[in-house]
JSON list of C-alpha atoms in Angstrom, two decimals:
[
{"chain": "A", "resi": 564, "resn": "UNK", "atom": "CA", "xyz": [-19.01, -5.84, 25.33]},
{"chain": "A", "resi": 565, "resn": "UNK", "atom": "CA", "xyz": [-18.85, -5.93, 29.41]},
{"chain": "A", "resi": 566, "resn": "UNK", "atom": "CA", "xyz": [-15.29, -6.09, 30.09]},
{"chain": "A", "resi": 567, "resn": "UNK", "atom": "CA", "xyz": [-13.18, -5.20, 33.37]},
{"chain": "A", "resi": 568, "resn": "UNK", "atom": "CA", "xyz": [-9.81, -4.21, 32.66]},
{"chain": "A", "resi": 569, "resn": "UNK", "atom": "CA", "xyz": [-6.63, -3.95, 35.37]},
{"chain": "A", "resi": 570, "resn": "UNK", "atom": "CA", "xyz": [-4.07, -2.01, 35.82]},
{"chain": "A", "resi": 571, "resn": "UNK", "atom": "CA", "xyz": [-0.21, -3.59, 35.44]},
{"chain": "A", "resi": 572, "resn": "UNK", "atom": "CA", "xyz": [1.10, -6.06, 37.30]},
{"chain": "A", "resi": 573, "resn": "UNK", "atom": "CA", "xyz": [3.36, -4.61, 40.39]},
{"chain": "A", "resi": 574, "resn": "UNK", "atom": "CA", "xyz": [6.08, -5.53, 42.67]},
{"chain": "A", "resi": 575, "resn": "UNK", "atom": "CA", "xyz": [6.48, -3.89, 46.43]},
{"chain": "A", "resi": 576, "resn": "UNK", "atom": "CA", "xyz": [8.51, -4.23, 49.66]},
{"chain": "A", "resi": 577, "resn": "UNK", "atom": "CA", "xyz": [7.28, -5.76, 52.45]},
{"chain": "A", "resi": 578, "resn": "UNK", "atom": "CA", "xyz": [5.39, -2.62, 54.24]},
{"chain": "A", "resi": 579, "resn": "UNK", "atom": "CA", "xyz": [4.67, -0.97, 51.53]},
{"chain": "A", "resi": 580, "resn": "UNK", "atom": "CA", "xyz": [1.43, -0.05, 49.89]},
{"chain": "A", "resi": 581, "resn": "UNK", "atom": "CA", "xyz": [-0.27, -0.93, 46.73]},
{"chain": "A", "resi": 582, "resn": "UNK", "atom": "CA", "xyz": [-3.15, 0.10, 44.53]},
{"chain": "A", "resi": 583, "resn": "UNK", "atom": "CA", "xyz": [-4.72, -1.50, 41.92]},
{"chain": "A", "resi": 584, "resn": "UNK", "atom": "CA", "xyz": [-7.41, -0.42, 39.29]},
{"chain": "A", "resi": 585, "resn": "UNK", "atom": "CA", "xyz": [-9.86, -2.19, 37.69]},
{"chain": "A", "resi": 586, "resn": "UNK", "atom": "CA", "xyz": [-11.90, -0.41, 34.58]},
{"chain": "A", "resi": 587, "resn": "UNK", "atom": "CA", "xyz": [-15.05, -0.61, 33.49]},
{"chain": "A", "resi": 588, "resn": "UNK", "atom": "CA", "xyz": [-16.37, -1.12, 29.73]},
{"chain": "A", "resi": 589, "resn": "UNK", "atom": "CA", "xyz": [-19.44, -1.51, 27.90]},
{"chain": "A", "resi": 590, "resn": "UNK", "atom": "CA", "xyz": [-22.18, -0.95, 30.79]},
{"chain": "A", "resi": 591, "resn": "UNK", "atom": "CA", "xyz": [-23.41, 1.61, 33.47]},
{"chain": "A", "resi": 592, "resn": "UNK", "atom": "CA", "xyz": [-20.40, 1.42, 35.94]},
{"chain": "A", "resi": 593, "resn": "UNK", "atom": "CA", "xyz": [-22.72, 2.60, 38.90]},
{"chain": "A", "resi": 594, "resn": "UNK", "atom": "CA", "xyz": [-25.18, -0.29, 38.28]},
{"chain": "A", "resi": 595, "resn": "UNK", "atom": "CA", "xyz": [-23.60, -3.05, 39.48]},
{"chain": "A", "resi": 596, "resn": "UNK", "atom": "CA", "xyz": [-21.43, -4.17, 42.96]},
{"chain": "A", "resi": 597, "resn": "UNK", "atom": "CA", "xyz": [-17.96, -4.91, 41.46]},
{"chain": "A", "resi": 598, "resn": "UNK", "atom": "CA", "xyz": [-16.00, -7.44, 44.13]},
{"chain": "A", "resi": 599, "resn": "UNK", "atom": "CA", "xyz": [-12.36, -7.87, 44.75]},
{"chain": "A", "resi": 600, "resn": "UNK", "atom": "CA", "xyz": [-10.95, -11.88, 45.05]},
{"chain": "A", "resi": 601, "resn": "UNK", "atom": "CA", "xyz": [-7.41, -12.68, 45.48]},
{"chain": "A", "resi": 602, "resn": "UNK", "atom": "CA", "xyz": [-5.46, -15.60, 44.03]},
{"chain": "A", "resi": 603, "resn": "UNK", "atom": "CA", "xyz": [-2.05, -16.59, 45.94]},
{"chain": "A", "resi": 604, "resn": "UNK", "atom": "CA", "xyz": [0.59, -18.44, 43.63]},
{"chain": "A", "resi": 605, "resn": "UNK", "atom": "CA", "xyz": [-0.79, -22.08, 42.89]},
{"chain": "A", "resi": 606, "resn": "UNK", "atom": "CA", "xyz": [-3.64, -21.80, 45.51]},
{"chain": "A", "resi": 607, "resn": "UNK", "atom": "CA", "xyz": [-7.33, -20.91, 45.44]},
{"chain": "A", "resi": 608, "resn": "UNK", "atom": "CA", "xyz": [-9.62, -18.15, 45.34]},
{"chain": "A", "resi": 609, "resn": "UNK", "atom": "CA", "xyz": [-10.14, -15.98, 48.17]},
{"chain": "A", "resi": 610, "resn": "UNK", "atom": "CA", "xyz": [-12.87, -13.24, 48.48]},
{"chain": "A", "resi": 611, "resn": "UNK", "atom": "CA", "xyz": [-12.11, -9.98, 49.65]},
{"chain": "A", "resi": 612, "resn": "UNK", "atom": "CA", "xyz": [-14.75, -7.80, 49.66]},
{"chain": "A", "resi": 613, "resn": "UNK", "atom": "CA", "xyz": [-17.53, -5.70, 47.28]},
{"chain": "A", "resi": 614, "resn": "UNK", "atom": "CA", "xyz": [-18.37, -2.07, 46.61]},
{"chain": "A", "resi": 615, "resn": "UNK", "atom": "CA", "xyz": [-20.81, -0.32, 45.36]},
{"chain": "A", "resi": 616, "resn": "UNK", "atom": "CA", "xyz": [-20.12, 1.88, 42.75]},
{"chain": "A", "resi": 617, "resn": "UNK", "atom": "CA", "xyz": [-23.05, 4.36, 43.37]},
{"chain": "A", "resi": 618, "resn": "UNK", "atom": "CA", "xyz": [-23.01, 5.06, 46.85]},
{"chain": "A", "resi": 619, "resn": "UNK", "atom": "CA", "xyz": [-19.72, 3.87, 47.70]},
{"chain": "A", "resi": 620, "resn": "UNK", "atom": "CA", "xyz": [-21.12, 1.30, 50.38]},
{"chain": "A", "resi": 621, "resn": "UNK", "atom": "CA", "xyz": [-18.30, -0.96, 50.90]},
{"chain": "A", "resi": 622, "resn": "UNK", "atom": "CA", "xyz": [-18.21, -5.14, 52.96]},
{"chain": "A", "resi": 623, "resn": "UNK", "atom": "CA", "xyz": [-15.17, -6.40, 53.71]},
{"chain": "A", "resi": 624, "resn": "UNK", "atom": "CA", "xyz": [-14.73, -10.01, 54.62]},
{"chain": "A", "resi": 625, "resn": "UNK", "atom": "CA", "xyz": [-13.23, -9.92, 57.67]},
{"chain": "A", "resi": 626, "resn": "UNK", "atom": "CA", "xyz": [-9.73, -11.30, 57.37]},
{"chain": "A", "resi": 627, "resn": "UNK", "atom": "CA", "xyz": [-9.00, -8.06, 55.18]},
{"chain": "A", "resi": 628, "resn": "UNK", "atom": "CA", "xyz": [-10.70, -5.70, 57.18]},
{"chain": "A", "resi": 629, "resn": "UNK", "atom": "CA", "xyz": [-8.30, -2.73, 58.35]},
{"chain": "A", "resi": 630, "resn": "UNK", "atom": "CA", "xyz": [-5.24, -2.86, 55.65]},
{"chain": "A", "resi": 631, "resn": "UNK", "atom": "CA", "xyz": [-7.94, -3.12, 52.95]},
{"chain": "A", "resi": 632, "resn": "UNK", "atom": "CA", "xyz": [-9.16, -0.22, 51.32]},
{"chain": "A", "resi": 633, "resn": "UNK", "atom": "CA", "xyz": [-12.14, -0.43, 48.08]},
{"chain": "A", "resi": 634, "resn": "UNK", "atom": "CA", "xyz": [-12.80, 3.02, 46.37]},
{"chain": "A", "resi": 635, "resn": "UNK", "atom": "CA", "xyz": [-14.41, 4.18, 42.71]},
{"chain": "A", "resi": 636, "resn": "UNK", "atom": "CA", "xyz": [-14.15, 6.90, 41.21]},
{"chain": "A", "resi": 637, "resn": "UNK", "atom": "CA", "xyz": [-17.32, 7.24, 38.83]},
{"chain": "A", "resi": 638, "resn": "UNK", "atom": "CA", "xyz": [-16.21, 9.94, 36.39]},
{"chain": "A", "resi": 639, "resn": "UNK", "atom": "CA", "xyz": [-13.89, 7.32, 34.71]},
{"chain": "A", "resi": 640, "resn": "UNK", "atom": "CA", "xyz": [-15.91, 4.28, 35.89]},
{"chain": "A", "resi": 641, "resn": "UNK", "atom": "CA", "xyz": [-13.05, 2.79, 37.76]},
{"chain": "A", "resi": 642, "resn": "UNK", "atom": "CA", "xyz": [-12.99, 0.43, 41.03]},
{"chain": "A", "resi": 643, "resn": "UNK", "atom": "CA", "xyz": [-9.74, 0.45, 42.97]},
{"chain": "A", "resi": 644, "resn": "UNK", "atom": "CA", "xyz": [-8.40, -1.68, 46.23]},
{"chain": "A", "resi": 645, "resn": "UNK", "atom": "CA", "xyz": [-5.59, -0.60, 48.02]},
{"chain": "A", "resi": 646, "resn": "UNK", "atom": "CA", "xyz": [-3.83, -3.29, 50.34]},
{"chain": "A", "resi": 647, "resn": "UNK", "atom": "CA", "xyz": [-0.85, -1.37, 53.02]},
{"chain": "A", "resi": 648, "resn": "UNK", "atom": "CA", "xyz": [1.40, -2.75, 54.79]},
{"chain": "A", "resi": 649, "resn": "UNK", "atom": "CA", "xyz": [1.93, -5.81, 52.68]},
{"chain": "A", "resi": 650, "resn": "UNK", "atom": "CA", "xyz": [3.31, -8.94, 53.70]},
{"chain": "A", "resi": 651, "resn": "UNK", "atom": "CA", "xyz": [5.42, -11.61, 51.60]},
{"chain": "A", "resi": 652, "resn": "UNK", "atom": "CA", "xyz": [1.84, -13.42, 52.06]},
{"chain": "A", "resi": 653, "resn": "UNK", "atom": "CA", "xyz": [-0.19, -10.69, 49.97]},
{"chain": "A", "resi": 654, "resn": "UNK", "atom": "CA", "xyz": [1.80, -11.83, 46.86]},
{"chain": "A", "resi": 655, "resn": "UNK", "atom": "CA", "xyz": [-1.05, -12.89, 44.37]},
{"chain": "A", "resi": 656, "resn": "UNK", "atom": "CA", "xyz": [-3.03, -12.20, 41.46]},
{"chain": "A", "resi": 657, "resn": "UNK", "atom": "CA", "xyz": [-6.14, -9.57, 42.90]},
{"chain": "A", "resi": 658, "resn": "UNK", "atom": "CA", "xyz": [-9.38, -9.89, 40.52]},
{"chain": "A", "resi": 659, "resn": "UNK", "atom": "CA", "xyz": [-12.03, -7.80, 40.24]},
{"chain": "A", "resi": 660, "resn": "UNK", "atom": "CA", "xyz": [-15.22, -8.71, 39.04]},
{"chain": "A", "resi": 661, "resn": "UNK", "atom": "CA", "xyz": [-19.20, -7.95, 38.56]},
{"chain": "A", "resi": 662, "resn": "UNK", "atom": "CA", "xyz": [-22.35, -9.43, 39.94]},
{"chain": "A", "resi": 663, "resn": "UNK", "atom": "CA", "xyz": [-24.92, -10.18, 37.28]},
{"chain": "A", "resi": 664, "resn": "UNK", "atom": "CA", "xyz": [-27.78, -7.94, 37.89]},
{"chain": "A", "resi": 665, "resn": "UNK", "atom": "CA", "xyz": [-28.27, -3.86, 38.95]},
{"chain": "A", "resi": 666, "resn": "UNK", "atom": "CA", "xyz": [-27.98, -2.99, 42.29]},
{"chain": "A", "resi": 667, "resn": "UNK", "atom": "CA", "xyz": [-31.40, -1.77, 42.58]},
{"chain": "A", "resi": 668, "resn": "UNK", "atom": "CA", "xyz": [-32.81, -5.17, 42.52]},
{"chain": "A", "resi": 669, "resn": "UNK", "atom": "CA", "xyz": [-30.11, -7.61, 43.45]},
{"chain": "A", "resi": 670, "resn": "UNK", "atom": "CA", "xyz": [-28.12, -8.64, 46.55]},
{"chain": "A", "resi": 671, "resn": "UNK", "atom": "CA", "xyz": [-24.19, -7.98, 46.47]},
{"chain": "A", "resi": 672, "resn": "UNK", "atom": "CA", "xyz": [-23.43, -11.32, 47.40]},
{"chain": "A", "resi": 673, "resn": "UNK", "atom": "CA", "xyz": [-23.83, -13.27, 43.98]},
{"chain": "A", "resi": 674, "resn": "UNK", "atom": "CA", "xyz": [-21.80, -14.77, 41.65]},
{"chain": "A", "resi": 675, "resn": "UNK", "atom": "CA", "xyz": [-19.71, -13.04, 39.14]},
{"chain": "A", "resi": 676, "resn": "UNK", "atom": "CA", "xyz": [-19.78, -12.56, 35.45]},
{"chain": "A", "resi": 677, "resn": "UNK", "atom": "CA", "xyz": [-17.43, -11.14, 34.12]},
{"chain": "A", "resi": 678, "resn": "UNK", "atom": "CA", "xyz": [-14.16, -11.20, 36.07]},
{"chain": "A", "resi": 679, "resn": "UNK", "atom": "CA", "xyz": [-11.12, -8.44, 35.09]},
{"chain": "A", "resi": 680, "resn": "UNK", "atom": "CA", "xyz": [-7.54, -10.44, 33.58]},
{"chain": "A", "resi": 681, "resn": "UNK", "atom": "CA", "xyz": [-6.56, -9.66, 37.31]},
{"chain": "A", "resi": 682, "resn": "UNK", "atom": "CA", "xyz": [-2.89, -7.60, 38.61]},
{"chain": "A", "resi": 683, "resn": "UNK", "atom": "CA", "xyz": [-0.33, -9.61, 39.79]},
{"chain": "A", "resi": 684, "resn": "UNK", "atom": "CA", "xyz": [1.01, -8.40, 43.46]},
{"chain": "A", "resi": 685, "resn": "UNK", "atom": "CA", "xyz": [4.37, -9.17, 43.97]},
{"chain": "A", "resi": 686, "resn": "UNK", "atom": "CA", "xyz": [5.80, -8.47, 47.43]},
{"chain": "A", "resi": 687, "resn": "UNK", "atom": "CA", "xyz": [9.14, -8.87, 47.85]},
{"chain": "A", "resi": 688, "resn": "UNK", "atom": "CA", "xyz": [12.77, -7.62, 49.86]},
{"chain": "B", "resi": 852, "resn": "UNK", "atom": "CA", "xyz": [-18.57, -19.08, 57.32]},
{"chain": "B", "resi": 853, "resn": "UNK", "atom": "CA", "xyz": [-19.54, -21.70, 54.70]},
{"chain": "B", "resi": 854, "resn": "UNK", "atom": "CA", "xyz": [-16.84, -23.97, 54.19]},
{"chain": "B", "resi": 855, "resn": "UNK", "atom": "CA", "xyz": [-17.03, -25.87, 51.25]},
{"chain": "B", "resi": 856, "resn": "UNK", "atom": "CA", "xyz": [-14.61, -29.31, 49.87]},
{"chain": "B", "resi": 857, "resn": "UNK", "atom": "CA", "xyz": [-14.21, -30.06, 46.04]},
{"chain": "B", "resi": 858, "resn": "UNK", "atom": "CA", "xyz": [-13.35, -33.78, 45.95]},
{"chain": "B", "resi": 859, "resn": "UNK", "atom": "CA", "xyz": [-11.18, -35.01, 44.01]},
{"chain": "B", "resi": 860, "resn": "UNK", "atom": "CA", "xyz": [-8.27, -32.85, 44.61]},
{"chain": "B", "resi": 861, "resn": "UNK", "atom": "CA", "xyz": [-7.40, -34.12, 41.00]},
{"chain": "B", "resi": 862, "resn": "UNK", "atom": "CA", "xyz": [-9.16, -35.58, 38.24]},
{"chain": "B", "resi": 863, "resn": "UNK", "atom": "CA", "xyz": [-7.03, -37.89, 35.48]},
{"chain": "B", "resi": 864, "resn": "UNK", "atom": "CA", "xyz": [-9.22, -38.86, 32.36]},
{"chain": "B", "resi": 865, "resn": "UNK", "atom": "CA", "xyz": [-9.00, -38.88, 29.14]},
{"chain": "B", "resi": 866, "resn": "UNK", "atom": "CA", "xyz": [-11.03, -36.99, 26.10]},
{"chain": "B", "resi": 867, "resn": "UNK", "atom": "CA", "xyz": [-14.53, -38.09, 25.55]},
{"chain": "B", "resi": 868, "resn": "UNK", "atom": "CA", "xyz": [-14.87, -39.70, 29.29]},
{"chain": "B", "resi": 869, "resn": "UNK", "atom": "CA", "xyz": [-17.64, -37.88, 31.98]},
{"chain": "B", "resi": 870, "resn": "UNK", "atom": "CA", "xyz": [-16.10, -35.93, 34.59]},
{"chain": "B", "resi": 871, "resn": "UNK", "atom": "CA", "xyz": [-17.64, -35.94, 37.74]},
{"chain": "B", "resi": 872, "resn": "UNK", "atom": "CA", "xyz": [-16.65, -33.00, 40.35]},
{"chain": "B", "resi": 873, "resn": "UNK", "atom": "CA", "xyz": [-18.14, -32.85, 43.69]},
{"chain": "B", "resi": 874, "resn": "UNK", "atom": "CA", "xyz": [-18.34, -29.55, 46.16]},
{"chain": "B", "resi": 875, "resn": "UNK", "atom": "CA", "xyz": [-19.91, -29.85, 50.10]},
{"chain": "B", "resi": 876, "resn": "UNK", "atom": "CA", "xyz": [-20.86, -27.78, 51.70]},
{"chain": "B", "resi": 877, "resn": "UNK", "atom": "CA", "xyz": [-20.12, -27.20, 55.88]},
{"chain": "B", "resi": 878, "resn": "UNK", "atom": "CA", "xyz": [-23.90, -26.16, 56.23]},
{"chain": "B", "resi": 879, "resn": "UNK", "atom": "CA", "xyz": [-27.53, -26.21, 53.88]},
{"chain": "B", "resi": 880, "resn": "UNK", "atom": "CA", "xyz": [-27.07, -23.89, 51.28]},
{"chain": "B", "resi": 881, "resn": "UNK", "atom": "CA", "xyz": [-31.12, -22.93, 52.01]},
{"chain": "B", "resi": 882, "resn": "UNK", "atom": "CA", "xyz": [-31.38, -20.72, 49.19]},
{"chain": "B", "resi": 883, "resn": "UNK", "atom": "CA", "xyz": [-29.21, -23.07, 46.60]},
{"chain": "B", "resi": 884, "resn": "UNK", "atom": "CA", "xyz": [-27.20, -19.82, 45.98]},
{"chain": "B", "resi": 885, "resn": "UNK", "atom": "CA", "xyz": [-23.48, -22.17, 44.04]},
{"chain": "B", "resi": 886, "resn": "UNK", "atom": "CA", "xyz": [-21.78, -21.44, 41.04]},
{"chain": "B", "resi": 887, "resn": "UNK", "atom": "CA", "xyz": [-19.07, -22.80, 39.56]},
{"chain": "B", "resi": 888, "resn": "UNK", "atom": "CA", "xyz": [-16.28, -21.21, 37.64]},
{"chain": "B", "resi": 889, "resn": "UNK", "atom": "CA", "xyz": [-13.34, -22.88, 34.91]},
{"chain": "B", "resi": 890, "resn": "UNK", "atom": "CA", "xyz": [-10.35, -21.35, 35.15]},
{"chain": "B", "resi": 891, "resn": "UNK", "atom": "CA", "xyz": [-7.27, -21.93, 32.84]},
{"chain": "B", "resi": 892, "resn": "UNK", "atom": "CA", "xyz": [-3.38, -21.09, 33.53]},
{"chain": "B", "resi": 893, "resn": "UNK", "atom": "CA", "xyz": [-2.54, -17.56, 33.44]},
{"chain": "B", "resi": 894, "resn": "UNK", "atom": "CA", "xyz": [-6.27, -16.42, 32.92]},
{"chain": "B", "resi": 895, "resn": "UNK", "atom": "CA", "xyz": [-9.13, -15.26, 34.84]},
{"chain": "B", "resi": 896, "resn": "UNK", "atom": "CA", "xyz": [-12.18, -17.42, 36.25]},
{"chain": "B", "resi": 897, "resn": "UNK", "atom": "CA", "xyz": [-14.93, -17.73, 33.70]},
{"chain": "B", "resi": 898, "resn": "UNK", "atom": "CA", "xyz": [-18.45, -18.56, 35.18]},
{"chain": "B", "resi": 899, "resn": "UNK", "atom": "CA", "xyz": [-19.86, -21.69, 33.89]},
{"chain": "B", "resi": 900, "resn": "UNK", "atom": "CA", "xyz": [-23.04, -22.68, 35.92]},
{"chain": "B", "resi": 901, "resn": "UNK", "atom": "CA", "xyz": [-25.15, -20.48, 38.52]},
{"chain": "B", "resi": 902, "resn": "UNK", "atom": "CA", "xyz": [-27.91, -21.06, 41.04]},
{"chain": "B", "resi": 903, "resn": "UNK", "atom": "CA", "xyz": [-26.80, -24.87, 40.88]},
{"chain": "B", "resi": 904, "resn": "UNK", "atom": "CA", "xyz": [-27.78, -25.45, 37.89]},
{"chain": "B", "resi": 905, "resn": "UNK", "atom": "CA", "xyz": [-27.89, -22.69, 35.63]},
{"chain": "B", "resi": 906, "resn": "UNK", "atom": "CA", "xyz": [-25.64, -22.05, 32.55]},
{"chain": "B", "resi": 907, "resn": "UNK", "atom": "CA", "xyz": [-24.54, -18.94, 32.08]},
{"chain": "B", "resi": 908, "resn": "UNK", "atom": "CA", "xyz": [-24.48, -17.62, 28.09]},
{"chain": "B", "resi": 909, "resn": "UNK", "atom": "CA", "xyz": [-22.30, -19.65, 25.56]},
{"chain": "B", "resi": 910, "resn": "UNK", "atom": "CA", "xyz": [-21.64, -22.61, 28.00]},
{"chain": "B", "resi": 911, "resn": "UNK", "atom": "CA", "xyz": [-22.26, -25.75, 26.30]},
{"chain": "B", "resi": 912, "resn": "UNK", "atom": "CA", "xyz": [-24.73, -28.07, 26.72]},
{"chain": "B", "resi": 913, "resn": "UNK", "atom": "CA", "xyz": [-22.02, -31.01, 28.24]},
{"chain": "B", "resi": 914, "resn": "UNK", "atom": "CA", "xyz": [-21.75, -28.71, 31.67]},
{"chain": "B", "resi": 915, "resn": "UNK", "atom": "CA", "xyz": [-24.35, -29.29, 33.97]},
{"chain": "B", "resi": 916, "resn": "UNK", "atom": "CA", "xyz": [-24.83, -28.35, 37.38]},
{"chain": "B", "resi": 917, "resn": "UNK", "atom": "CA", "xyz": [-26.67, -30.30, 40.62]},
{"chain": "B", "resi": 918, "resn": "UNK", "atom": "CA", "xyz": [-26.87, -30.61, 43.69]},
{"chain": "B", "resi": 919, "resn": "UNK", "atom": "CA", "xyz": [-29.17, -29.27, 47.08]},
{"chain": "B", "resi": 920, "resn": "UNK", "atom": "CA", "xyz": [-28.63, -28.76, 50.40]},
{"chain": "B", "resi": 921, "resn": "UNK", "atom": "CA", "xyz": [-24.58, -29.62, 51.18]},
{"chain": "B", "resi": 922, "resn": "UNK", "atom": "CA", "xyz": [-23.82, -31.79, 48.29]},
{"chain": "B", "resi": 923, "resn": "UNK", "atom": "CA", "xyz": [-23.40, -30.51, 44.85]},
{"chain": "B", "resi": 924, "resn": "UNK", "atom": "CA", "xyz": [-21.97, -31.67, 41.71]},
{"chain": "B", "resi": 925, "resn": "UNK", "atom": "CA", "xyz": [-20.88, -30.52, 38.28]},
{"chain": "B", "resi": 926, "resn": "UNK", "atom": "CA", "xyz": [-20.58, -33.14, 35.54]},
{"chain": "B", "resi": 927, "resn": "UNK", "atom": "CA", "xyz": [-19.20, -32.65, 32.20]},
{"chain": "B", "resi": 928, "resn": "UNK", "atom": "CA", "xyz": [-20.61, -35.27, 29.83]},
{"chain": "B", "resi": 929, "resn": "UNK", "atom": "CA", "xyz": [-18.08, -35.79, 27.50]},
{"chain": "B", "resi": 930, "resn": "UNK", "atom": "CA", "xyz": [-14.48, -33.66, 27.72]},
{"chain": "B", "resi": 931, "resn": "UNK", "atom": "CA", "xyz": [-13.40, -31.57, 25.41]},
{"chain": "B", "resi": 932, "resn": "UNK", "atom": "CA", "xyz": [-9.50, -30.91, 24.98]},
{"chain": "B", "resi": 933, "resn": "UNK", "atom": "CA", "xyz": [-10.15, -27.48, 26.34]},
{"chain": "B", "resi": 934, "resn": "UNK", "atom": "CA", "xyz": [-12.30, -28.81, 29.22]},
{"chain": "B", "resi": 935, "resn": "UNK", "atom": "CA", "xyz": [-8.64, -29.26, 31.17]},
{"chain": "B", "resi": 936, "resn": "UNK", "atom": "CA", "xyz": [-8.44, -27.17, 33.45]},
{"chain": "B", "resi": 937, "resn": "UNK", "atom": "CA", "xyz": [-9.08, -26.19, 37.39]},
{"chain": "B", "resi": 938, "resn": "UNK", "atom": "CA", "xyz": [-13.28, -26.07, 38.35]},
{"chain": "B", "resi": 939, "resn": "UNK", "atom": "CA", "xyz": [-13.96, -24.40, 41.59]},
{"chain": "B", "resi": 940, "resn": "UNK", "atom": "CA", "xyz": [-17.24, -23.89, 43.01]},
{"chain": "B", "resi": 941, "resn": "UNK", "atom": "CA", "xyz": [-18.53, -20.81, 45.06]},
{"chain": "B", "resi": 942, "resn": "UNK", "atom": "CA", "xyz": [-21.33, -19.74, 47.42]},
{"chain": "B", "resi": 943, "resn": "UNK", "atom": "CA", "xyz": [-23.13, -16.86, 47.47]},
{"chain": "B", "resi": 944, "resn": "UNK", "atom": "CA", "xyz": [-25.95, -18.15, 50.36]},
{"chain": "B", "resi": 945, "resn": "UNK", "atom": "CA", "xyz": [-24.24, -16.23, 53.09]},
{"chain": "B", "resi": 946, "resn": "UNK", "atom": "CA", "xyz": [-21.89, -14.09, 53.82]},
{"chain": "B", "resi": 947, "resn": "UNK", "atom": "CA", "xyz": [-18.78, -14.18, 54.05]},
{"chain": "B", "resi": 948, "resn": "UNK", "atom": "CA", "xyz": [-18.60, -15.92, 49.81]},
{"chain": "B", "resi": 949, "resn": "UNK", "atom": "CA", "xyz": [-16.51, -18.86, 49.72]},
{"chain": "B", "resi": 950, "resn": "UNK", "atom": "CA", "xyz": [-14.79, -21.00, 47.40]},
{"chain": "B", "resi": 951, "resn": "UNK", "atom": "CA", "xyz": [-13.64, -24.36, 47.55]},
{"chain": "B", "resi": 952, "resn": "UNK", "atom": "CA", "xyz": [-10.38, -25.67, 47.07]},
{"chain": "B", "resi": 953, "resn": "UNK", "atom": "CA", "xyz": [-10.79, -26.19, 43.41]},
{"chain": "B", "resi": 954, "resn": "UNK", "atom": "CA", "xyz": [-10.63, -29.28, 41.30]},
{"chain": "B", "resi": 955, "resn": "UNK", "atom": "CA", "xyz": [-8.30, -30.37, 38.83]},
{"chain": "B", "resi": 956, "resn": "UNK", "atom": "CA", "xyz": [-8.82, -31.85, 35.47]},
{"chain": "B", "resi": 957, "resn": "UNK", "atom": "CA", "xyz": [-5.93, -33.29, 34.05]},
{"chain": "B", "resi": 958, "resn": "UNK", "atom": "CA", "xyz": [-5.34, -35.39, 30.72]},
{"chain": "B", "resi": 959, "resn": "UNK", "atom": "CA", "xyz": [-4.77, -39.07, 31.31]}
]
C-alpha cells in the first residue's frame, strides 16, 4: 500500500528552525516528485514546492523561496522540508504528498495521490 | 499565477440533495490540468476527481467533475452523510499550483 508517513507534530520559537520528515511506503521512493503544501489553522491549502527524489532537483514557489529548504535522503526513502527562521505565521499543518505517475514520463506539476497525515508546526513565544 | 474562486464559501443541504460546487479560474486552464480534493477535520486531503473529470480509484460514481476553460464544477448527485466536508479544487496547468479557497459542505 502507497502510504506517506510524517514525523510528530512540533512546537518552536519564533526564529527558530524546524524539520519535518515525510516517509515513504509501498513504492520506488526515487520514482516519483513528492511536494510539500502547507495548511494554516482554519484556512486553505498553500503549495510550497516539489522535489525530486532521484536527482534531488528541487522548485520552490516563490513566496517560500530562501527560508525553505526540500531534501531526501534515498537510503531510507525519506523527503524532508526544513522552514528557519519561523514566524508566528508559519504555524500550520505541512503535507507532503506524491504525483501520480514516474518521473521519467510525467511533469512535477500534477495533482497528488496520496497525501502524508501531515506535522503540525506550532510556532510560538 | 492562476488564481482560482470556489463559490459558495458554504454549502447548507441536507442528505440525499445534489451539491453543486463551482471553482474559476483567473485565466484558461488550456490544458484542463484541475483536480479536486475532500478533506475532513483533522485529516489529510484525499483526491477525488483529476484532469476535470476523472475519478481517481474507489471514488464513487455520485462525484463528478466538469468544467473547461475558467469555469469548472464538481457535483455530487446525491450526499452521503460522509460527503460533509470541505472540497477544494487545484491546478496543475501552470506553475506556480494553486488552490482555491475551498468549499464547505455543511448539514442543513
Amino acid at each position: 500500500q502507497v502510504q506517506l508517513v510524517h514525523s510528530g507534530a512540533e512546537v518552536k520559537k519564533p526564529g527558530a528552525s524546524v524539520k519535518v520528515s515525510c516517509k515513504a511506503f509501498g513504492y520506488t521512493f526515487t520514482g516519483y516528485y513528492v511536494h510539500w503544501v502547507r495548511q494554516a489553522p482554519g484556512q486553505g491549502l498553500e503549495w510550497m514546492g516539489w522535489i525530486n527524489p532521484n536527482s534531488g532537483d528541487t522548485n520552490y514557489a516563490q513566496k517560500f523561496q530562501g527560508r525553505f529548504t526540500m531534501t531526501r535522503d534515498t537510503s531510507i526513502s525519506t523527503a524532508y522540508m526544513e522552514l528557519s527562521s519561523l514566524r508566528s505565521d508559519d504555524t500550520g499543518v505541512y503535507y507532503c504528498a506524491r504525483v501520480p505517475c514516474l518521473t521519467t514520463n510525467c511533469s512535477p506539476e500534477n495533482w497528488f495521490d496520496p497525501w502524508g497525515q501531515g506535522t503540525l508546526v506550532t510556532v510560538s513565544s | 499565477e492562476i488564481v482560482l474562486t470556489q463559490s459558495p464559501a458554504t454549502l447548507s443541504l441536507s442528505p440525499g440533495e445534489r451539491a453543486t460546487l463551482s471553482c474559476g479560474a483567473g485565466q484558461s486552464l488550456r490544458r484542463h490540468f484541475l483536480a479536486w480534493y475532500q478533506q475532513k477535520p483533522g485529516l489529510a486531503p484525499r483526491l477525488l476527481i483529476y484532469d476535470v473529470s476523472s475519478r481517481a480509484t474507489g471514488i464513487p460514481d455520485r462525484f463528478s467533475g466538469s468544467g473547461s476553460g475558467t469555469d469548472f464544477t464538481l457535483t455530487i448527485s446525491r450526499l452521503e452523510p460522509e460527503d460533509f466536508a470541505v472540497y477544494y479544487c487545484q491546478q496543475y496547468d501552470s506553475s506556480p499550483l494553486t488552490f482555491g479557497g475551498g468549499t464547505k459542505v455543511e448539514i442543513k
